[in-house]
Coordinates of C-alpha atoms in Angstrom, one line a residue:
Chain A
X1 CA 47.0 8.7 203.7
X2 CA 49.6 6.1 204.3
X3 CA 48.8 2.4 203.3
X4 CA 49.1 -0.7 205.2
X5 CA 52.3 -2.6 205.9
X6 CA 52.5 -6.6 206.1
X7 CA 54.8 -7.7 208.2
X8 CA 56.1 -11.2 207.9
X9 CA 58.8 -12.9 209.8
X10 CA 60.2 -14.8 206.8
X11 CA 58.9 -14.0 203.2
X12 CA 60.0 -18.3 202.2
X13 CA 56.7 -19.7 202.8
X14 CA 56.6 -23.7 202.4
X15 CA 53.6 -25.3 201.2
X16 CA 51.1 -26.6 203.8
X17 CA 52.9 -24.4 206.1
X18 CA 50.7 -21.6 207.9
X19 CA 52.0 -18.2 207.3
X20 CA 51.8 -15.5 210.2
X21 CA 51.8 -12.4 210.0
X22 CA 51.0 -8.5 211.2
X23 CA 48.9 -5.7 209.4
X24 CA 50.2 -2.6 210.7
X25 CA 48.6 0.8 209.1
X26 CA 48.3 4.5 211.0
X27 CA 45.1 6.0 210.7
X28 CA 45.3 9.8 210.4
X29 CA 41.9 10.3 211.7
X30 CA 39.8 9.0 214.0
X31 CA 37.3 5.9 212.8
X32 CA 36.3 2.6 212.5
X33 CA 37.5 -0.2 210.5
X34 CA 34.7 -2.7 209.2
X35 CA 36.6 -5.4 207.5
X36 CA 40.7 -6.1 207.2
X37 CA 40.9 -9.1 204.6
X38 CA 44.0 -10.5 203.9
X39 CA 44.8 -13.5 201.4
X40 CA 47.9 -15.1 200.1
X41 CA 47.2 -15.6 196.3
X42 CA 49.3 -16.3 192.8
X43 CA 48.8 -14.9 189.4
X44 CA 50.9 -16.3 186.0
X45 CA 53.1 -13.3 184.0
X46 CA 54.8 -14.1 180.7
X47 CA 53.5 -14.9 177.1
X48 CA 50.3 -16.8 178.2
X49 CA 47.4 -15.3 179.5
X50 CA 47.1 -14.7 183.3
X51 CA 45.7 -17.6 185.5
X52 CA 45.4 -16.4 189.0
X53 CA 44.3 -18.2 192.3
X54 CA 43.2 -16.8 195.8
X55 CA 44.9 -20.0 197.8
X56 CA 44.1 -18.7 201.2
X57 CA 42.2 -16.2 203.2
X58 CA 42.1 -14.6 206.9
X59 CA 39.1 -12.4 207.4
X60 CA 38.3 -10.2 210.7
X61 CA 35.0 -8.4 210.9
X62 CA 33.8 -6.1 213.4
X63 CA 33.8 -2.3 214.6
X64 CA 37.9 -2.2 215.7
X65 CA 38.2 1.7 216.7
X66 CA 41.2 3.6 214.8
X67 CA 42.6 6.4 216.8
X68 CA 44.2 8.9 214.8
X69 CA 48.4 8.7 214.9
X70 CA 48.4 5.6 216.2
X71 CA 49.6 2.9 215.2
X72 CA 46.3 0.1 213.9
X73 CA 48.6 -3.3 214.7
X74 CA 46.6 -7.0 214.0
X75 CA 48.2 -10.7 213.3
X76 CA 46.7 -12.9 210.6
X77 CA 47.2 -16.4 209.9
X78 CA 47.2 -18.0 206.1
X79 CA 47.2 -21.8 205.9
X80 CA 49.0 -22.3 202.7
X81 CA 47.7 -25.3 200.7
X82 CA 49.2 -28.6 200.1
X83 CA 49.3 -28.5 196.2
X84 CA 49.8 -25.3 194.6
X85 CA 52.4 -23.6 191.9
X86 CA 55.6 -22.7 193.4
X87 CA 57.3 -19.1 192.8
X88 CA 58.5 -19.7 189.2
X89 CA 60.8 -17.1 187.4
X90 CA 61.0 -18.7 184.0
X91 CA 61.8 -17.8 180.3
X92 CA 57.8 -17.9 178.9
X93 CA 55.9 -18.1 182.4
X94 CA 56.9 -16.7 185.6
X95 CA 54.5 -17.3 189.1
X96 CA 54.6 -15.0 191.7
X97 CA 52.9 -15.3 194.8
X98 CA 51.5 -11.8 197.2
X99 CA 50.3 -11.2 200.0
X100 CA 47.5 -8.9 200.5
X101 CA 45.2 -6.8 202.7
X102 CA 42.3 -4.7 202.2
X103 CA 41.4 -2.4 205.2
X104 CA 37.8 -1.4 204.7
X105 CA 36.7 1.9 206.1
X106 CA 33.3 3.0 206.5
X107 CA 34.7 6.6 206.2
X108 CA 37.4 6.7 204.1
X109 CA 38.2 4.6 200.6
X110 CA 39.7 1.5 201.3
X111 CA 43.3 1.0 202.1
X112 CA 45.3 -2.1 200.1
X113 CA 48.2 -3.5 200.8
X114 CA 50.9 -6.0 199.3
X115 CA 54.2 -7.9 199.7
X116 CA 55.5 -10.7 198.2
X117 CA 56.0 -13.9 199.0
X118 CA 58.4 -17.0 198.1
X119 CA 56.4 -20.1 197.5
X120 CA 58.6 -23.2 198.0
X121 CA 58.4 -26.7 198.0
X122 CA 57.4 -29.2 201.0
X123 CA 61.0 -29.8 202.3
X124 CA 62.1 -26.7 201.0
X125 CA 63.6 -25.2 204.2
X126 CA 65.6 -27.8 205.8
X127 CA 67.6 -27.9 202.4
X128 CA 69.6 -25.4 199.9
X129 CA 66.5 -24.2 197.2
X130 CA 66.8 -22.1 194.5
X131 CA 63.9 -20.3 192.9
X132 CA 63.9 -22.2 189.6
X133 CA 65.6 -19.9 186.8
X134 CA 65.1 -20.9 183.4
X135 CA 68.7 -21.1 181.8
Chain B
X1 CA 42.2 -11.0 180.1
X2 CA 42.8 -13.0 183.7
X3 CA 41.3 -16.3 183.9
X4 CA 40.2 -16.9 187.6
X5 CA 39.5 -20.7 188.4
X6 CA 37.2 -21.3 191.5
X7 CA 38.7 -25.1 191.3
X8 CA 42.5 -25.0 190.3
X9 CA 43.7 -27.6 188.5
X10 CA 47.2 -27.8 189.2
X11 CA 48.4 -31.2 188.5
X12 CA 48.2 -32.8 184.9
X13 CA 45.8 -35.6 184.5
X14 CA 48.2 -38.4 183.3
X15 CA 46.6 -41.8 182.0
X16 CA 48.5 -45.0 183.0
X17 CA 48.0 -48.5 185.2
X18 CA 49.8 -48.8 188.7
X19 CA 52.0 -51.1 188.7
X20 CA 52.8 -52.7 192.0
X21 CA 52.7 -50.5 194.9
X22 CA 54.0 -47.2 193.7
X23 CA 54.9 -47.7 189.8
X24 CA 53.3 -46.5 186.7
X25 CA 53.2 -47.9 183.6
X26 CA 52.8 -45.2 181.1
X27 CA 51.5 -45.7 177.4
X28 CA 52.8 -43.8 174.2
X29 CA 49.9 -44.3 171.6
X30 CA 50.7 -41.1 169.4
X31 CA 51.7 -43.2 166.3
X32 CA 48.6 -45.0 166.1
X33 CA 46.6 -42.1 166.3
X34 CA 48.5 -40.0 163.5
X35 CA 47.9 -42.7 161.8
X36 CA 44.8 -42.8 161.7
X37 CA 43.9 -39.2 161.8
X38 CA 46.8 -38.5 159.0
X39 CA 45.2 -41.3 156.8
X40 CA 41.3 -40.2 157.5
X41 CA 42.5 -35.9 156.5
X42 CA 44.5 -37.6 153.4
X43 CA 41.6 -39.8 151.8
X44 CA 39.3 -36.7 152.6
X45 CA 41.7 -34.2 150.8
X46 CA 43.4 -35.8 148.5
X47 CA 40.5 -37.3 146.0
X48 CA 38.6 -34.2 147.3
X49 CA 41.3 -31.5 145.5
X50 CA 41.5 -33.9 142.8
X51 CA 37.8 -34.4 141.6
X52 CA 37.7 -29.9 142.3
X53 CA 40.4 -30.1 139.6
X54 CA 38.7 -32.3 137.6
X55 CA 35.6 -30.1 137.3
X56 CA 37.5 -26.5 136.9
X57 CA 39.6 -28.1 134.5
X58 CA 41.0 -25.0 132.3
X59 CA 40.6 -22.4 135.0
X60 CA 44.0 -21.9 136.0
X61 CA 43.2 -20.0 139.1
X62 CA 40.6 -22.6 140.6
X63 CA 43.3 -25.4 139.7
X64 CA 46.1 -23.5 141.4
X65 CA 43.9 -23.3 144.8
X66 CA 42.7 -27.0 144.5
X67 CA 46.6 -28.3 144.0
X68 CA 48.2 -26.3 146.8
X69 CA 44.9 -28.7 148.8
X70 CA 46.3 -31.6 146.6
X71 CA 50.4 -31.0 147.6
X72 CA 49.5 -30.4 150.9
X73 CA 47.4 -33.6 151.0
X74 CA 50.4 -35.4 149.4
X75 CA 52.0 -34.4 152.2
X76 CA 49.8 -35.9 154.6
X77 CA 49.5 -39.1 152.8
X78 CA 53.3 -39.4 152.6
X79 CA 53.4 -38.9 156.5
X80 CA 50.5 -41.4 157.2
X81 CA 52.1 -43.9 154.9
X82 CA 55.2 -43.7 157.4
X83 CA 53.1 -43.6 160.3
X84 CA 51.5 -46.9 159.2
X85 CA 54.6 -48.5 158.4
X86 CA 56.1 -47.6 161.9
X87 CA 52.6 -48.9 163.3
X88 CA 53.0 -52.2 161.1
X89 CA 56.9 -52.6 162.6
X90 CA 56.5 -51.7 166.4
X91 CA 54.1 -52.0 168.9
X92 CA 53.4 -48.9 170.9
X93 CA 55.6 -47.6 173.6
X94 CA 55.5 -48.0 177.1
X95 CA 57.3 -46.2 180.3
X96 CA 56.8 -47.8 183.8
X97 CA 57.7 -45.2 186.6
X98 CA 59.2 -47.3 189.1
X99 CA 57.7 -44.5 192.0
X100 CA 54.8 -42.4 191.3
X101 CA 53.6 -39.5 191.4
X102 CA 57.6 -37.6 191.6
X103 CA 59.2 -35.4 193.6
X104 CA 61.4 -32.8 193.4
X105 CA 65.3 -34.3 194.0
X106 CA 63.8 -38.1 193.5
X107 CA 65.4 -41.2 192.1
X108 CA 64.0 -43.7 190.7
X109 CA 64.2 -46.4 187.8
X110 CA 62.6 -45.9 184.4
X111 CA 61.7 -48.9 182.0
X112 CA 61.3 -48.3 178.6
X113 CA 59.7 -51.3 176.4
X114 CA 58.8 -51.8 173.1
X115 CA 58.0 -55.1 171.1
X116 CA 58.8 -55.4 167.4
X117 CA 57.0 -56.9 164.9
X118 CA 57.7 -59.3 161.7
X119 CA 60.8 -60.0 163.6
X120 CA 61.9 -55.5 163.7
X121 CA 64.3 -54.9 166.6
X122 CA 65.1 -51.5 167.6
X123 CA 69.0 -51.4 167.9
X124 CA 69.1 -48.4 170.2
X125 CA 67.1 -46.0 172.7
X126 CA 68.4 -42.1 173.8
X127 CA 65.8 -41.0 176.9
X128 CA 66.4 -37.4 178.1
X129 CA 64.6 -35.6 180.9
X130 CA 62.9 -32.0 179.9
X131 CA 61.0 -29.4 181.7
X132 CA 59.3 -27.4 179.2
X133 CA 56.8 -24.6 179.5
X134 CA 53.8 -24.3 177.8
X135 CA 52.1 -20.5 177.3
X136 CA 48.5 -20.1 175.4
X137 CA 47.6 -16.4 174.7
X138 CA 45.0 -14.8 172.1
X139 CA 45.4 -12.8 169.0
X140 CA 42.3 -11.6 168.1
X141 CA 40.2 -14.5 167.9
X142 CA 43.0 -16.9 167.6
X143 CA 44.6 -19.1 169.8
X144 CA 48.1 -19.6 170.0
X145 CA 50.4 -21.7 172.2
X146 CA 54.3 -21.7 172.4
X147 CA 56.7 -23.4 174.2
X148 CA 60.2 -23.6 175.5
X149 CA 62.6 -26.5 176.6
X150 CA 64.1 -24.5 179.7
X151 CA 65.6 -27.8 181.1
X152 CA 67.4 -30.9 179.7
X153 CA 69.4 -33.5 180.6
X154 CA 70.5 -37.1 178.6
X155 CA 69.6 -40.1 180.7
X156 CA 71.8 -42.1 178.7
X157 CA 71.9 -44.3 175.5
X158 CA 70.8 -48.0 175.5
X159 CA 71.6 -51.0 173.5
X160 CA 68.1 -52.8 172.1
X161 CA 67.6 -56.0 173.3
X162 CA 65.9 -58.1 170.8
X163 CA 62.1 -58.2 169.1
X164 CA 61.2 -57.2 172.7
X165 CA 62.7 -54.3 173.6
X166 CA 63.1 -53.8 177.4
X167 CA 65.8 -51.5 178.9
X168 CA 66.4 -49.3 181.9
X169 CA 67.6 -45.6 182.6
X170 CA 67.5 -43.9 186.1
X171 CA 66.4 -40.4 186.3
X172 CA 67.0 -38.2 188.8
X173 CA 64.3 -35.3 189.1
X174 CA 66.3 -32.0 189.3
X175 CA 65.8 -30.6 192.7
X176 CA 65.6 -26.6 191.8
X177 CA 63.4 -26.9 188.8
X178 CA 59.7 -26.5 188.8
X179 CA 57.0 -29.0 189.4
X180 CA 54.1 -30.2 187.2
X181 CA 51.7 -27.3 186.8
X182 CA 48.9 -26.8 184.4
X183 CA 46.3 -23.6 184.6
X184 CA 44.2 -23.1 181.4
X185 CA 47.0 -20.8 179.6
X186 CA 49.6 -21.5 181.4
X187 CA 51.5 -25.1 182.0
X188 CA 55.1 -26.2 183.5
X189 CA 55.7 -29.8 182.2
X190 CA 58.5 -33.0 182.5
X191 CA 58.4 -35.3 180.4
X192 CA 60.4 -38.2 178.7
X193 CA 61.5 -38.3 175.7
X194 CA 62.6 -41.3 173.9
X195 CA 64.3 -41.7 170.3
X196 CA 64.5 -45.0 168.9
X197 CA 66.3 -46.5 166.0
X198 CA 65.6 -49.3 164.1
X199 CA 66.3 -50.6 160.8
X200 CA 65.5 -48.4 158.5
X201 CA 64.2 -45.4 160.4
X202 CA 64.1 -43.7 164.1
X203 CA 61.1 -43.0 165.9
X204 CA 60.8 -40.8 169.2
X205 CA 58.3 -40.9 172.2
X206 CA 57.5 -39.0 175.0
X207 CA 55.9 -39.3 178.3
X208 CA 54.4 -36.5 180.4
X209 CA 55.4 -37.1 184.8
X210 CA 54.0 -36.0 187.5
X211 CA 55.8 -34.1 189.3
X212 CA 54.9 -33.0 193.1
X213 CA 55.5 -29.5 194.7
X214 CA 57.5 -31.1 197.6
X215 CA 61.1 -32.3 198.1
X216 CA 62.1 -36.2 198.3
X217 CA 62.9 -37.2 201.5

């Protein structure tokens, strides 16, 4: 079984900006989804330990029928908060930012999904930014 | 292991007094507290390994532990005497931030001052801008931190200005490097750093900014 797809219209996300976006997933059967959870979150790689953070969340509950071949298509919005790390691609830490979704079905195990995403500054996209490089 | 905050905290907690509507005045007392804490582990260790020695006099192992305690308290004393002849020259440091908190791309003035004592004038200052990042990982049940400078830049080289040191420097925050962050193990830092020199020796400070996720204007 296939997993979901996010689609975003731009993966440059600023900060306090609200990110929209699609789920799209084909169901090969028949069913009913329960829950579609999708969150925009960042985790630390590198030497250190990982910190992670869920900075934002979109929920949907209810019975949404799945018909089987067919395309499953929802839009989600993330409001991005004000203060947060920026994507970071450094010599000791690097931040990356995802987003995700979780499809839960009753039926079936659950489907997950992820993309990334480019976390920049308040300002960011009226001007030239480069995701900081160490070197 | 992933460490999972339910209450980020993103931003470093910097200590300092506003000055006028959007300044800082930032406070460097790091001598004065290696000072004291270099004198205090020295008067503990030094008569400490010597009175050991004194008692297991003739056991040549027991006196070989208790003087690698002695050199090494030696050592401290030695770097606490310094301290406290630094501390007895010059008052502590201070940094006023002409706008505070920073942003990414934003100018603004620095002021560096620093009062001499007993009539001590520093005769030069160096300030420098660096980004440095700060990772803390385990080894068994150790903790270690490491860091790398992954950004620097000179802000210039000023000429002291009598018993009270005042002078300027204007730093311009780098527009594609990172902003303050700090997780428990993980931590993206600017600072200032200082070196002074005066008459007989050099001394260097540094001062953490804070440095917000946004672009100036």
């Amino acid at each position: 079984m296939n997993d979901p797809i996010i689609e975003l219209p731009d993966h440059r996300i600023e900060l306090g900006e609200t990110l929209h976006g699609r789920i799209r997933w084909t169901s090969d059967r028949e069913g009913k989804l329960e829950a579609m959870t999708v969150t925009a979150s960042w985790r630390t790689e590198g030497r250190g330990e990982k910190n992670e953070f869920t900075a934002a969340t979109f929920e949907i509950e209810g019975k949404a029928l799945l018909q089987a071949g067919l395309d499953f298509v929802h839009p989600f919005s993330l409001k991005m908060p004000v203060v947060a790390p920026l994507t970071y691609d450094g010599k000791l830490i690097r931040v990356k930012w995802t987003v995700d979704v979780r499809l839960h079905l009753p039926w079936a195990t659950d489907r997950y999904g992820e993309c990334r995403l480019v976390v920049v500054p308040k300002g960011a996209r009226k001007a030239t930014w480069a995701i900081p490089t160490a070197g | 292991m992933a460490h999972t905050g339910t209450k980020p905290d993103y931003l470093p907690e910097i200590d300092g007094t506003r000055v006028g509507a959007s300044g800082m005045r930032l406070k460097d007392n790091s001598d004065t507290q290696s000072a004291l804490v270099q004198s205090l582990i020295a008067l503990v260790m030094v008569p400490g390994a010597l009175t050991f020695i004194a008692s297991n006099w003739g056991d040549v192992f027991e006196m070989i532990f208790a003087g690698f305690f002695l050199l090494i308290g030696l050592l401290v004393a030695y770097s606490a005497i310094h301290k406290i002849r630094l501390v007895r020259k010059l008052d502590n440091p201070t940094l006023v931030v002409e706008h505070w908190p920073l942003r990414l791309g934003q100018k603004t003035r620095l002021r560096f001052e620093r009062k001499g004592k007993n009539g001590t004038a520093i005769e030069r200052v160096g300030a420098k801008i660096v980004l440095r990042e700060v990772a803390r990982y385990r080894v068994g049940t150790d903790t270690r931190t490491v860091t790398e400078d992954v950004f620097e830049k000179s802000l210039g080289v000023a000429q002291g200005t009598g018993v009270l040191t005042k002078c300027d420097f204007v730093l311009e925050m780098p527009r594609d490097q990172a902003a303050s962050f700090h997780s428990s193990h993980n931590r993206l830092e600017s600072h200032v750093e200082l070196t002074m020199i005066y008459p007989g020796g050099k001394d260097d400070s540094s001062f953490e900014l804070l440095v917000l996720p946004e672009l100036a204007a």
